[in-house]
Short mmCIF file of C-alpha atoms and ligand atoms in Angstrom, two decimals:
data_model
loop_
_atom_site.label_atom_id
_atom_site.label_comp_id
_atom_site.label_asym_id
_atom_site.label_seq_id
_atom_site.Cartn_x
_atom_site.Cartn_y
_atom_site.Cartn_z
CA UNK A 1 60.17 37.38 1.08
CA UNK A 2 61.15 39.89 3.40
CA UNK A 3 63.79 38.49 6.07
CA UNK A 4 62.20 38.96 9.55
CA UNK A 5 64.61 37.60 11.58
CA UNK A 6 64.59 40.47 14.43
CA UNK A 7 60.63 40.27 14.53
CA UNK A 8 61.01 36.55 15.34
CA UNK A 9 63.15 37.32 17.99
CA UNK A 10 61.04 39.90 19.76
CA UNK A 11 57.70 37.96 19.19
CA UNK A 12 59.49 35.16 21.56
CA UNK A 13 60.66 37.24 23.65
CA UNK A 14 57.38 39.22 24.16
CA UNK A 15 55.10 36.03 24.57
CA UNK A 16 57.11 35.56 28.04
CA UNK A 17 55.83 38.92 29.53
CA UNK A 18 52.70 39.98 27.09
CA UNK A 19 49.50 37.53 26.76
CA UNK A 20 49.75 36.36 23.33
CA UNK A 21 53.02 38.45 22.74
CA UNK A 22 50.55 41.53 21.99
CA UNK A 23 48.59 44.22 23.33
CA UNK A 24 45.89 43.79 21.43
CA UNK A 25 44.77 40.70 19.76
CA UNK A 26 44.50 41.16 16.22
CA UNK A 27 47.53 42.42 16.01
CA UNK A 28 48.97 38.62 16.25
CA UNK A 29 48.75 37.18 12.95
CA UNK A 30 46.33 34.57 14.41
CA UNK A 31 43.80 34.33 11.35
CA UNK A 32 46.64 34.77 8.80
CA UNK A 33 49.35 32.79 10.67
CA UNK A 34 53.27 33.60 11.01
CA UNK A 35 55.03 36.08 13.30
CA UNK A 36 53.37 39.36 13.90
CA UNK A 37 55.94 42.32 12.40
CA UNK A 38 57.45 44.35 14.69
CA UNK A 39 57.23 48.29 13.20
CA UNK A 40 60.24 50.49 14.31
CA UNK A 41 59.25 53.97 12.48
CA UNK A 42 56.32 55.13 10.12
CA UNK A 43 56.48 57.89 8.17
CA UNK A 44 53.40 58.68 6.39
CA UNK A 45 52.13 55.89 3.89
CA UNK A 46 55.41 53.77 4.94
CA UNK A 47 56.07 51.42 8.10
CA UNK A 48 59.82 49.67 8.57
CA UNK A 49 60.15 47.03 10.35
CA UNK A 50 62.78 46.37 12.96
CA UNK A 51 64.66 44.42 10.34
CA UNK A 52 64.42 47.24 8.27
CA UNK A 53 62.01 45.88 5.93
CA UNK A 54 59.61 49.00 4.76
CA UNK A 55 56.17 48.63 4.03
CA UNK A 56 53.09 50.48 2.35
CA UNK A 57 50.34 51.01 5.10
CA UNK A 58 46.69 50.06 4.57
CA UNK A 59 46.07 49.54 8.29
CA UNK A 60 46.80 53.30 9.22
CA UNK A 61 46.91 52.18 13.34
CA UNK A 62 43.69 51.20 12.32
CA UNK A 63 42.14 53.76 11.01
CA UNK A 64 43.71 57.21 12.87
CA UNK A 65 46.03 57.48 10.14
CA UNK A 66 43.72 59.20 7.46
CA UNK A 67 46.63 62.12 6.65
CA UNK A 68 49.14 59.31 7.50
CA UNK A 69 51.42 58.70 10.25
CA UNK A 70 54.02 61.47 11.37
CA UNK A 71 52.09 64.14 9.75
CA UNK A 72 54.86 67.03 9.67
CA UNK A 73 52.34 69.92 10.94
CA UNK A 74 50.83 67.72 13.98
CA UNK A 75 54.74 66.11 15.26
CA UNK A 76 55.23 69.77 15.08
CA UNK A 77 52.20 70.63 17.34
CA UNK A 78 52.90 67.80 19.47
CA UNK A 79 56.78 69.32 19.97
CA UNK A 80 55.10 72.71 21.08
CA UNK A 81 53.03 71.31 23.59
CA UNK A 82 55.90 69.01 24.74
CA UNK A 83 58.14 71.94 25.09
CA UNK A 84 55.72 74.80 26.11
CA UNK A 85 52.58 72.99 27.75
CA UNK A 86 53.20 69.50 29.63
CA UNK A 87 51.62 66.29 29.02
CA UNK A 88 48.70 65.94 31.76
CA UNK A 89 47.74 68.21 35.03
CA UNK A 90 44.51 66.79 35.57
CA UNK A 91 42.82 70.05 35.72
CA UNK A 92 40.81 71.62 32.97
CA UNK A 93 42.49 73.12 30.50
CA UNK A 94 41.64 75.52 27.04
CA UNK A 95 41.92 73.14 24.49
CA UNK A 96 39.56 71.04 26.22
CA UNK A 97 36.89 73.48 25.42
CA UNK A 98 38.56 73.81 22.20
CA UNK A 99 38.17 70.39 21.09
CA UNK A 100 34.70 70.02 22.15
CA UNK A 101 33.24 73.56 20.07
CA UNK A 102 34.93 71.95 16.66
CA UNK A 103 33.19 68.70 17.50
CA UNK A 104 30.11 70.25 17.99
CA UNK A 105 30.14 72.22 14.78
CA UNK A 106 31.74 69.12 12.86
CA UNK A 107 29.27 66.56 13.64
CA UNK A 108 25.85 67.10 13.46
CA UNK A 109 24.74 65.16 16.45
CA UNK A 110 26.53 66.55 18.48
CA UNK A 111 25.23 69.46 21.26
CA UNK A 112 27.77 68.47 24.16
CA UNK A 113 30.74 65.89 24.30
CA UNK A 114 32.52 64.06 26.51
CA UNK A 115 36.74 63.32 26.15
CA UNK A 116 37.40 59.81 27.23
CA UNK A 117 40.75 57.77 26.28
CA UNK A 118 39.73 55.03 24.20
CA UNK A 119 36.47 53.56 21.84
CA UNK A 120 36.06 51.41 24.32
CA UNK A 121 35.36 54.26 27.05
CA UNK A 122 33.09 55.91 24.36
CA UNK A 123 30.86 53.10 23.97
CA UNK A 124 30.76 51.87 27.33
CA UNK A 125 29.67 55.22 28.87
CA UNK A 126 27.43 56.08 25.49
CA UNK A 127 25.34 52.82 26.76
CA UNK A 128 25.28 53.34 30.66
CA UNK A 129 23.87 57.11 29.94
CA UNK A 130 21.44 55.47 27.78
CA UNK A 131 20.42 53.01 30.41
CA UNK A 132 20.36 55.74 33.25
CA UNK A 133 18.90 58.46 31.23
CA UNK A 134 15.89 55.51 29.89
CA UNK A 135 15.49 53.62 33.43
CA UNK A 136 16.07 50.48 30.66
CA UNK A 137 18.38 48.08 31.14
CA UNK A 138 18.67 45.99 27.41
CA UNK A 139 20.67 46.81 24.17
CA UNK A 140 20.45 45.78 20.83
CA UNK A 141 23.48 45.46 18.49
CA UNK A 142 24.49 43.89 15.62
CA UNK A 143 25.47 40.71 15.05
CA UNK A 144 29.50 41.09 13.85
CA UNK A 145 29.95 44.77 15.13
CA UNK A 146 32.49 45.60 17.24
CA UNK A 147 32.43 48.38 19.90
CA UNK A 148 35.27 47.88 22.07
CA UNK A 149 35.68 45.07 24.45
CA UNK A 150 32.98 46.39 27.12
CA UNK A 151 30.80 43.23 29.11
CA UNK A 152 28.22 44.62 26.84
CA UNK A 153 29.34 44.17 23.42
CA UNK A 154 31.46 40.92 23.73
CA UNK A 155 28.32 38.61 22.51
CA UNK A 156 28.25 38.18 18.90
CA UNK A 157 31.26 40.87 18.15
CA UNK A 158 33.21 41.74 15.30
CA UNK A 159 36.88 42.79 14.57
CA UNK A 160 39.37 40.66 16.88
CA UNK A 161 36.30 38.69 18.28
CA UNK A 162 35.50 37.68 15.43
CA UNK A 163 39.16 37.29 14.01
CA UNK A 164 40.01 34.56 16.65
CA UNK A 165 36.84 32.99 16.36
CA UNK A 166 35.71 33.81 19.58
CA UNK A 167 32.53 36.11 19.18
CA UNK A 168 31.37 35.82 22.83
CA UNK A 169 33.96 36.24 25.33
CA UNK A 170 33.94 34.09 29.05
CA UNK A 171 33.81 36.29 31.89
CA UNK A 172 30.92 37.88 30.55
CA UNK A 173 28.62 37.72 32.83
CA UNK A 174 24.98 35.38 32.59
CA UNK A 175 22.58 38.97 33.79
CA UNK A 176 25.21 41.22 31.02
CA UNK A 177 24.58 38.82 28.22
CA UNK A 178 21.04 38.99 29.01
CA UNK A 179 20.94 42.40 28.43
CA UNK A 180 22.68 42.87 25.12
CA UNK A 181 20.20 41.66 22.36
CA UNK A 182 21.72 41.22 18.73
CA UNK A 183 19.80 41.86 15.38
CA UNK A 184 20.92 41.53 12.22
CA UNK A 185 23.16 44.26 10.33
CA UNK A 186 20.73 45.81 7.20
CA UNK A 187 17.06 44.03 8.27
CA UNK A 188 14.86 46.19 10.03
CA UNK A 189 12.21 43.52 10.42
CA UNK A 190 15.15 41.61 13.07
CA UNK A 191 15.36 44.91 15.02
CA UNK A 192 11.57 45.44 14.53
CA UNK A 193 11.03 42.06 16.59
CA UNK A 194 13.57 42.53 19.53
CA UNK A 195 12.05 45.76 20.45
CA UNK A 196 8.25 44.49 20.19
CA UNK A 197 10.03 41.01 22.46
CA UNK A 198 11.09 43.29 24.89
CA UNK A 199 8.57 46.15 24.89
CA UNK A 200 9.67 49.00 26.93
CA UNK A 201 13.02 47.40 27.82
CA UNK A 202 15.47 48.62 25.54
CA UNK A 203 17.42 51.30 26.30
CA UNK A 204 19.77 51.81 23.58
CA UNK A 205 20.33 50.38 19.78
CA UNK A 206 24.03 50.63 18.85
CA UNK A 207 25.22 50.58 15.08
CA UNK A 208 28.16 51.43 13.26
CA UNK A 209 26.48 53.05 10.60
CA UNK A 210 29.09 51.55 8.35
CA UNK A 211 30.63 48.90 9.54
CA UNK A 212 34.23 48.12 9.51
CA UNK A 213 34.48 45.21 12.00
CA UNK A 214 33.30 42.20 10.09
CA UNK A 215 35.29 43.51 7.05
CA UNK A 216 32.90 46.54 5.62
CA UNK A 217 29.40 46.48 5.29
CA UNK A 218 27.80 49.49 4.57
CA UNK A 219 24.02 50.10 5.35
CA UNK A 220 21.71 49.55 2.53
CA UNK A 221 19.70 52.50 1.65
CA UNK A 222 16.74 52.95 4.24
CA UNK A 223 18.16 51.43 6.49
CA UNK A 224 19.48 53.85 9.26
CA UNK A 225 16.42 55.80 8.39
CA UNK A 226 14.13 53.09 9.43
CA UNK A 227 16.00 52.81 12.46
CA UNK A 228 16.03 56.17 13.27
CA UNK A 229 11.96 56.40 12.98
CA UNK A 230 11.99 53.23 15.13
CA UNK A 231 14.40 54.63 17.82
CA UNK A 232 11.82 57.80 18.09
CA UNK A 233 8.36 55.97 17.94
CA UNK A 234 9.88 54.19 20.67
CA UNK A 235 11.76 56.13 23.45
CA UNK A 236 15.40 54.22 22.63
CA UNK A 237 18.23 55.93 22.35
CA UNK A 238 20.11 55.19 19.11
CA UNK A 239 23.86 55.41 19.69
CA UNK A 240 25.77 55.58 16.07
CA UNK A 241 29.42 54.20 16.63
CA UNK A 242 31.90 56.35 14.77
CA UNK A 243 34.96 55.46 16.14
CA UNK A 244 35.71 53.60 13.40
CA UNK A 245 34.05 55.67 9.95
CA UNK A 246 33.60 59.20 12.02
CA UNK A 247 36.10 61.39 10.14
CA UNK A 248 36.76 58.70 8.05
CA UNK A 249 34.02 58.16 5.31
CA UNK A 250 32.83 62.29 5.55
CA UNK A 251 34.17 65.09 7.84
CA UNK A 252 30.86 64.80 9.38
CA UNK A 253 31.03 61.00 9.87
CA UNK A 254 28.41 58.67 8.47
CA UNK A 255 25.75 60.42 9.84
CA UNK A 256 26.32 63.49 7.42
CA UNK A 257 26.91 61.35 4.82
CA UNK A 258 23.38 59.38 5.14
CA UNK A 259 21.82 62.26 6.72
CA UNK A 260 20.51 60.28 9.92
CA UNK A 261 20.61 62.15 13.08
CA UNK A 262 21.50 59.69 16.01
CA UNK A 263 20.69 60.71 19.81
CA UNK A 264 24.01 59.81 21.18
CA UNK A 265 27.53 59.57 18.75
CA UNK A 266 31.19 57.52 19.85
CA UNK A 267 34.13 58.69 18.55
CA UNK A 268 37.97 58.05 18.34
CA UNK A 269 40.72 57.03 16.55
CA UNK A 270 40.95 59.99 13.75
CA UNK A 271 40.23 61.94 16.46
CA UNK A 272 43.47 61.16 18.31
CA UNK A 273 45.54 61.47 15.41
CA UNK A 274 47.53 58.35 16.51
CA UNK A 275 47.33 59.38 20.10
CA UNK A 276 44.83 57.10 23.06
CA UNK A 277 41.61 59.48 22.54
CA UNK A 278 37.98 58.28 22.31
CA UNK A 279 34.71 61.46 22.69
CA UNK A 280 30.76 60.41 23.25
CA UNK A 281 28.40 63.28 22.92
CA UNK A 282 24.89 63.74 21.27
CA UNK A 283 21.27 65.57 22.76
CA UNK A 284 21.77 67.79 25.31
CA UNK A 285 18.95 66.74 27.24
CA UNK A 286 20.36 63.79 27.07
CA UNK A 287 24.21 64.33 27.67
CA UNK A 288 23.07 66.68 30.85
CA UNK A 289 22.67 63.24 32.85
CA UNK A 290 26.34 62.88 32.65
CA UNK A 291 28.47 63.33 36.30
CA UNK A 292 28.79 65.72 37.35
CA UNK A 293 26.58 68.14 36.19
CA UNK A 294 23.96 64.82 36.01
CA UNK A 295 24.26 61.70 38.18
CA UNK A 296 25.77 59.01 35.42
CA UNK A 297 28.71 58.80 36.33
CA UNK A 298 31.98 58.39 34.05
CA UNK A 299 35.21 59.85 34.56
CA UNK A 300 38.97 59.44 33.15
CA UNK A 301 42.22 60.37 34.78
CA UNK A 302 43.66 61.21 31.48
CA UNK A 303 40.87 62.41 29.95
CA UNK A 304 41.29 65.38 27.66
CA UNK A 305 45.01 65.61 28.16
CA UNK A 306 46.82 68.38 26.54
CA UNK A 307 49.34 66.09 24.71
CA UNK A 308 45.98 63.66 22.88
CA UNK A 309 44.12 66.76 22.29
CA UNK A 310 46.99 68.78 20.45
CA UNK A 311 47.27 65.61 18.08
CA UNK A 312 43.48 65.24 17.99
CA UNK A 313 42.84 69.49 16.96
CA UNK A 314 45.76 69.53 14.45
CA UNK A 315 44.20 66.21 12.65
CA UNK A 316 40.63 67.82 12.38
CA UNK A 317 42.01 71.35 11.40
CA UNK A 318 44.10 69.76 9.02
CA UNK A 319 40.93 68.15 7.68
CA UNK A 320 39.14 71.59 7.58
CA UNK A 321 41.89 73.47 5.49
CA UNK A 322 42.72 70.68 3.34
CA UNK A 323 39.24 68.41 2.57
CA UNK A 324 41.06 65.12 1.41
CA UNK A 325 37.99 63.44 1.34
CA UNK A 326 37.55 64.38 -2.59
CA UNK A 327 41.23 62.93 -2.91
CA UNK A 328 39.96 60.07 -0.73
CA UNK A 329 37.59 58.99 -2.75
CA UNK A 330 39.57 59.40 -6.37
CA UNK A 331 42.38 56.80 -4.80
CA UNK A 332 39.85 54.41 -3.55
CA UNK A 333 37.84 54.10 -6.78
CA UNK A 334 41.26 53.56 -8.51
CA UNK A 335 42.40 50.94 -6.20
CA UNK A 336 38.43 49.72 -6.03
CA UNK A 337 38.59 49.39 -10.27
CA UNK A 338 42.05 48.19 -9.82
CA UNK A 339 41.45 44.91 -7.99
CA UNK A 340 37.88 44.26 -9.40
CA UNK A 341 40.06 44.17 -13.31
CA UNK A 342 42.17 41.72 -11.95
CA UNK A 343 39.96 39.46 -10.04
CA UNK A 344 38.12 39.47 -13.75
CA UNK A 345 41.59 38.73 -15.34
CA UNK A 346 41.59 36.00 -13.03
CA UNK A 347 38.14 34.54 -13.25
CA UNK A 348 37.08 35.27 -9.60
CA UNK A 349 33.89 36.44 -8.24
CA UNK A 350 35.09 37.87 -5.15
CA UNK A 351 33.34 41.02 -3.63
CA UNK A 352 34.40 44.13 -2.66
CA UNK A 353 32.72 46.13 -0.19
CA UNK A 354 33.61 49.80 -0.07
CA UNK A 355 32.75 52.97 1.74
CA UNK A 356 34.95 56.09 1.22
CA UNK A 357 38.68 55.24 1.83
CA UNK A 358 37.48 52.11 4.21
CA UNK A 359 37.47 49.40 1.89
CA UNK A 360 37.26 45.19 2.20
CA UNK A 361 37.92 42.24 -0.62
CA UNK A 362 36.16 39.43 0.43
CA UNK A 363 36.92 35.63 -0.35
CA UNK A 364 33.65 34.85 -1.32
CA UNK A 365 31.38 35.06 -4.18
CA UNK A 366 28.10 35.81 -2.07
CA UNK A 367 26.93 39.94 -1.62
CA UNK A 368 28.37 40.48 1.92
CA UNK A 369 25.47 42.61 3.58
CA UNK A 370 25.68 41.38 7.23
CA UNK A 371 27.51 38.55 9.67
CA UNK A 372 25.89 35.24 7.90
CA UNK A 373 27.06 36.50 4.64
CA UNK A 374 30.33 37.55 5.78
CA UNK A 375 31.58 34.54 7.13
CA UNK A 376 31.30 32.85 3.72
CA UNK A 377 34.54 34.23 3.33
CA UNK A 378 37.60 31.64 2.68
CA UNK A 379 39.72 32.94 5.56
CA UNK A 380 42.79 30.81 4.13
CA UNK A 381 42.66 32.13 0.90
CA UNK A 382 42.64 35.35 2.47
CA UNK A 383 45.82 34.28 4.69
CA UNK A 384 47.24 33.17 1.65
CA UNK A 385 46.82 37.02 -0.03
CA UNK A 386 47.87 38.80 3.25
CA UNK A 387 51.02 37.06 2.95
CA UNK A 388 51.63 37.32 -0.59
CA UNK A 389 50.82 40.89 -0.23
CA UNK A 390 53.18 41.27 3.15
CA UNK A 391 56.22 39.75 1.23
CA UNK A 392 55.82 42.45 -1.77
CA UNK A 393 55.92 44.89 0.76
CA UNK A 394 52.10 45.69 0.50
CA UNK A 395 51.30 45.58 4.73
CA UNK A 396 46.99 44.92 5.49
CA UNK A 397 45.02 43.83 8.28
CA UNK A 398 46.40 40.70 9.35
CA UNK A 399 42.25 39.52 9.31
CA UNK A 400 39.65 39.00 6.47
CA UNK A 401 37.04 40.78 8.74
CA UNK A 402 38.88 44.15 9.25
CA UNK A 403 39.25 47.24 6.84
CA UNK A 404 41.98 48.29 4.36
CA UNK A 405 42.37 52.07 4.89
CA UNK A 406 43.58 54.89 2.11
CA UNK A 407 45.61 57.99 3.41
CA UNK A 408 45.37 61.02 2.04
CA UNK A 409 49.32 60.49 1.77
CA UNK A 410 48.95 57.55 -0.51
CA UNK A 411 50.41 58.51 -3.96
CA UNK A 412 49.25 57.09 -7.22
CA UNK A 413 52.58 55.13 -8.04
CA UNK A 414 51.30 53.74 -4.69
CA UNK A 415 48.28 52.33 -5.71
CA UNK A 416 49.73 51.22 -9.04
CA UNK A 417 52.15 49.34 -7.34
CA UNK A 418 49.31 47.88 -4.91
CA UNK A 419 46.90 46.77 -7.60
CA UNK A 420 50.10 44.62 -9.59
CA UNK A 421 50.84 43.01 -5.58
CA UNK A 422 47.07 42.23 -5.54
CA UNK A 423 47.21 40.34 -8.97
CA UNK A 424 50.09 38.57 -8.07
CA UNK A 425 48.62 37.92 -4.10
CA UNK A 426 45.47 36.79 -5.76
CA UNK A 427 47.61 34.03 -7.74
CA UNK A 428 49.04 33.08 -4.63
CA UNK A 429 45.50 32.73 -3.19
CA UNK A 430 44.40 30.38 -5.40
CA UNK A 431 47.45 27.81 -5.30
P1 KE4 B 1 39.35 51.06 21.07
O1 KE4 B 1 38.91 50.78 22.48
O2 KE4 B 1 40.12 49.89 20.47
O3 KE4 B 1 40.05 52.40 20.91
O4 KE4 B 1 38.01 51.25 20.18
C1 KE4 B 1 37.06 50.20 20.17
C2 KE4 B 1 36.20 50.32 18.93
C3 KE4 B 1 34.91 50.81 19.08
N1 KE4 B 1 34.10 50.95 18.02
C4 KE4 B 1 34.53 50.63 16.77
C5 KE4 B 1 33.60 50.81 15.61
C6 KE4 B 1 35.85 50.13 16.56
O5 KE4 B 1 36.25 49.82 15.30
C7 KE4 B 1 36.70 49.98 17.66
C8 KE4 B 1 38.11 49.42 17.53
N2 KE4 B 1 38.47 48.95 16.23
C9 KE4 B 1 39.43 47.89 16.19
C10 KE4 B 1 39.81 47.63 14.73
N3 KE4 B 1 38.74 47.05 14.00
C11 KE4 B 1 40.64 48.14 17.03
C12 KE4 B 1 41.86 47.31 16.72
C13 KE4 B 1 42.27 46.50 17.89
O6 KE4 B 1 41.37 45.96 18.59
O7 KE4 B 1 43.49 46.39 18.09
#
């Protein structure tokens, strides 16, 4: 048991100036109780705390950290532009342009995109261009997906929403929640009978076309397709969230991966390589409507700033050279095998859920395909395992409905080591 003595300290402290002691909810231990870890320096796979307590990293800032934190050849990038560029002017600058050609060429979707600072800012402005470029007002999301904490998507979200148990937020307004309709993740038949509810009304659908925000749930085969062919047939703009898997599960995203073309595409994290950057950008007929070349307007004082973007270019050029996502996948399998041998050892029936190097062990026997089946899940147990694994120096998402994320910096004594703190945190689970 790690002594945390310094973290208890500054959690007490920060609760007198910081809502919650945090800047982002999740981040406070509230699903898996105990005081929230305070991290003083990562360096690749490994956090240590301000007691100096060091941890393995599965939460990877949640999810930027794909080549791991502190990557040698983007804090050397980052020192360049410190030293030899500046950190914002708020004029255009190259790498803007830059940034925006690789995207293009990356992701298929993709004919123009806009640099914003956050998911958040991604979704929200994917779904007003939607709305202004349809004349529509509704959504339709997915019950348990999270996309940022915009009016729009706080009804029925995922990730911290969901964490706290507190899916809809207040302060969302009565006419907002109107507007925002929610289907069910993986049944085409629920989307099927929103849109023919509200003929002619919806402007955009918006999935995560694997999603990582109620735990993972990938889409079952089909299913983006049929969405895709529904989006069409009926003049809605289908938005695929990537912020999450983009980068993550394919260099492409998910959409190169299930070969699904969506209209409009939200990026970040990876893309910031651990710096604030979110990017939206899709059809250029559609994307034209944007401000100020269109008249849907968005905007972002720090938008595209040189320091974010020099982070953000290293981490996809570094993906270019290097392709982890072979390596990727070898470490998750092992890790994947690893945990599914002991839960057998162990006479448990718990699922695992698993795209790529986004993985999720539920504490539940039942196939976890959408919201319903999701939160089946024992959430103690689960507290029960994130501590056991926290005290062998094995750090995951302090939530049962987040992801656990591999680095292409995690090394194979790693994930040895990871699998025996799993069989020994799935002991503890079951006391
Ligand atoms: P941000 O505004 O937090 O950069 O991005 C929002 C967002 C949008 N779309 C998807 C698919 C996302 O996963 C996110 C943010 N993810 C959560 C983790 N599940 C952020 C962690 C947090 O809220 O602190």
């Amino acid at each position: 048991m790690p002594q945390i003595t310094k973290s208890v300290e500054l959690f007490e402290k920060a609760k007198k100036f910081i809502p919650g002691g945090v800047n982002s909810p999740v981040r406070a231990f509230k699903s898996v109780g105990g005081t929230p870890i305070y991290m003083a320096k990562g360096s690749g796979a490994y956090m240590t705390d301000v007691d100096g307590n060091t941890y393995l990293d599965y939460v990877g800032s949640w999810g930027p950290f794909i080549l791991g934190s502190m990557h040698p050849r983007i804090t050397a990038a980052l020192e360049y532009t410190l030293k030899n560029i500046g950190t914002s002017f708020g004029t255009p600058i190259e790498m803007e342009i830059e940034i925006a050609e690789l995207l293009c060429k990356i992701v298929p979707s993709l004919e123009m995109v806009r640099m914003v600072n956050s998911g958040t800012e991604a979704t929200m402005s994917a779904v007003r261009l939607a709305r202004g470029y349809t004349g529509r007002d509704k959504i339709i999301k997915f019950e348990g997906c999270y996309h940022g904490h915009g009016d729009s998507f706080l009804i029925k979200a995922g990730s911290g929403a969901l964490t706290l148990g507190a899916p809809d937020s207040p302060g969302v307004t009565k006419g907002t929640a109107m507007d925002t309709l929610n289907a069910t993740y993986n049944d085409i038949e629920s989307v099927k009978l929103l849109v023919n509810e509200n003929k002619g009304q919806v402007a955009a659908i918006i999935i995560e076309p694997v999603a990582g925000n109620t735990g993972v749930i990938p889409a079952q085969p089909g299913f983006l397709a049929a969405l895709r062919e529904l989006c069409t047939a009926e003049g809605i703009v289908l938005i695929f969230d990537e912020v999450m898997c983009g980068f993550r599960v394919a260099l492409g995203g998910a959409q190169s991966l299930y070969g699904v073309t969506p209209d409009l595409t939200t990026m970040g994290k990876i893309i910031g390589g651990g710096l604030p950057v979110g990017a939206f950008g899709g059809k250029r007929e559609i994307m034209e409507r944007v401000a100020p070349l269109g008249d849907v307007y968005q905007a972002g004082t720090l938008s595209g700033n040189p320091l974010a973007l020099t982070a953000g270019l290293e981490t996809l050029k570094i993906l270019i050279d290097e392709d982890p996502y072979p390596e990727l996948e070898r470490k998750a399998k092992i890790i994947e095998a690893g945990f599914s041998d002991n839960l057998k050892k162990l006479g448990l029936n718990y699922v695992q859920n698993r795209v790529g190097s986004m993985s999720c062990l539920f504490f539940t026997g039942t196939p976890v395909v959408n919201y319903s089946t999701a939160i089946t899940a024992n959430v103690k147990k689960h507290g029960k395992y994130f501590h056991s694994l926290l005290d062998q120096g094995i750090y995951t998402a302090p939530s049962q409905f987040e992801a656990m994320f591999i680095s292409a910096v995690h090394t194979d004594e790693d994930l040895e080591k990871t699998i025996k703190a799993n069989y020994n945190a799935l002991v503890v689970s079951e006391k």
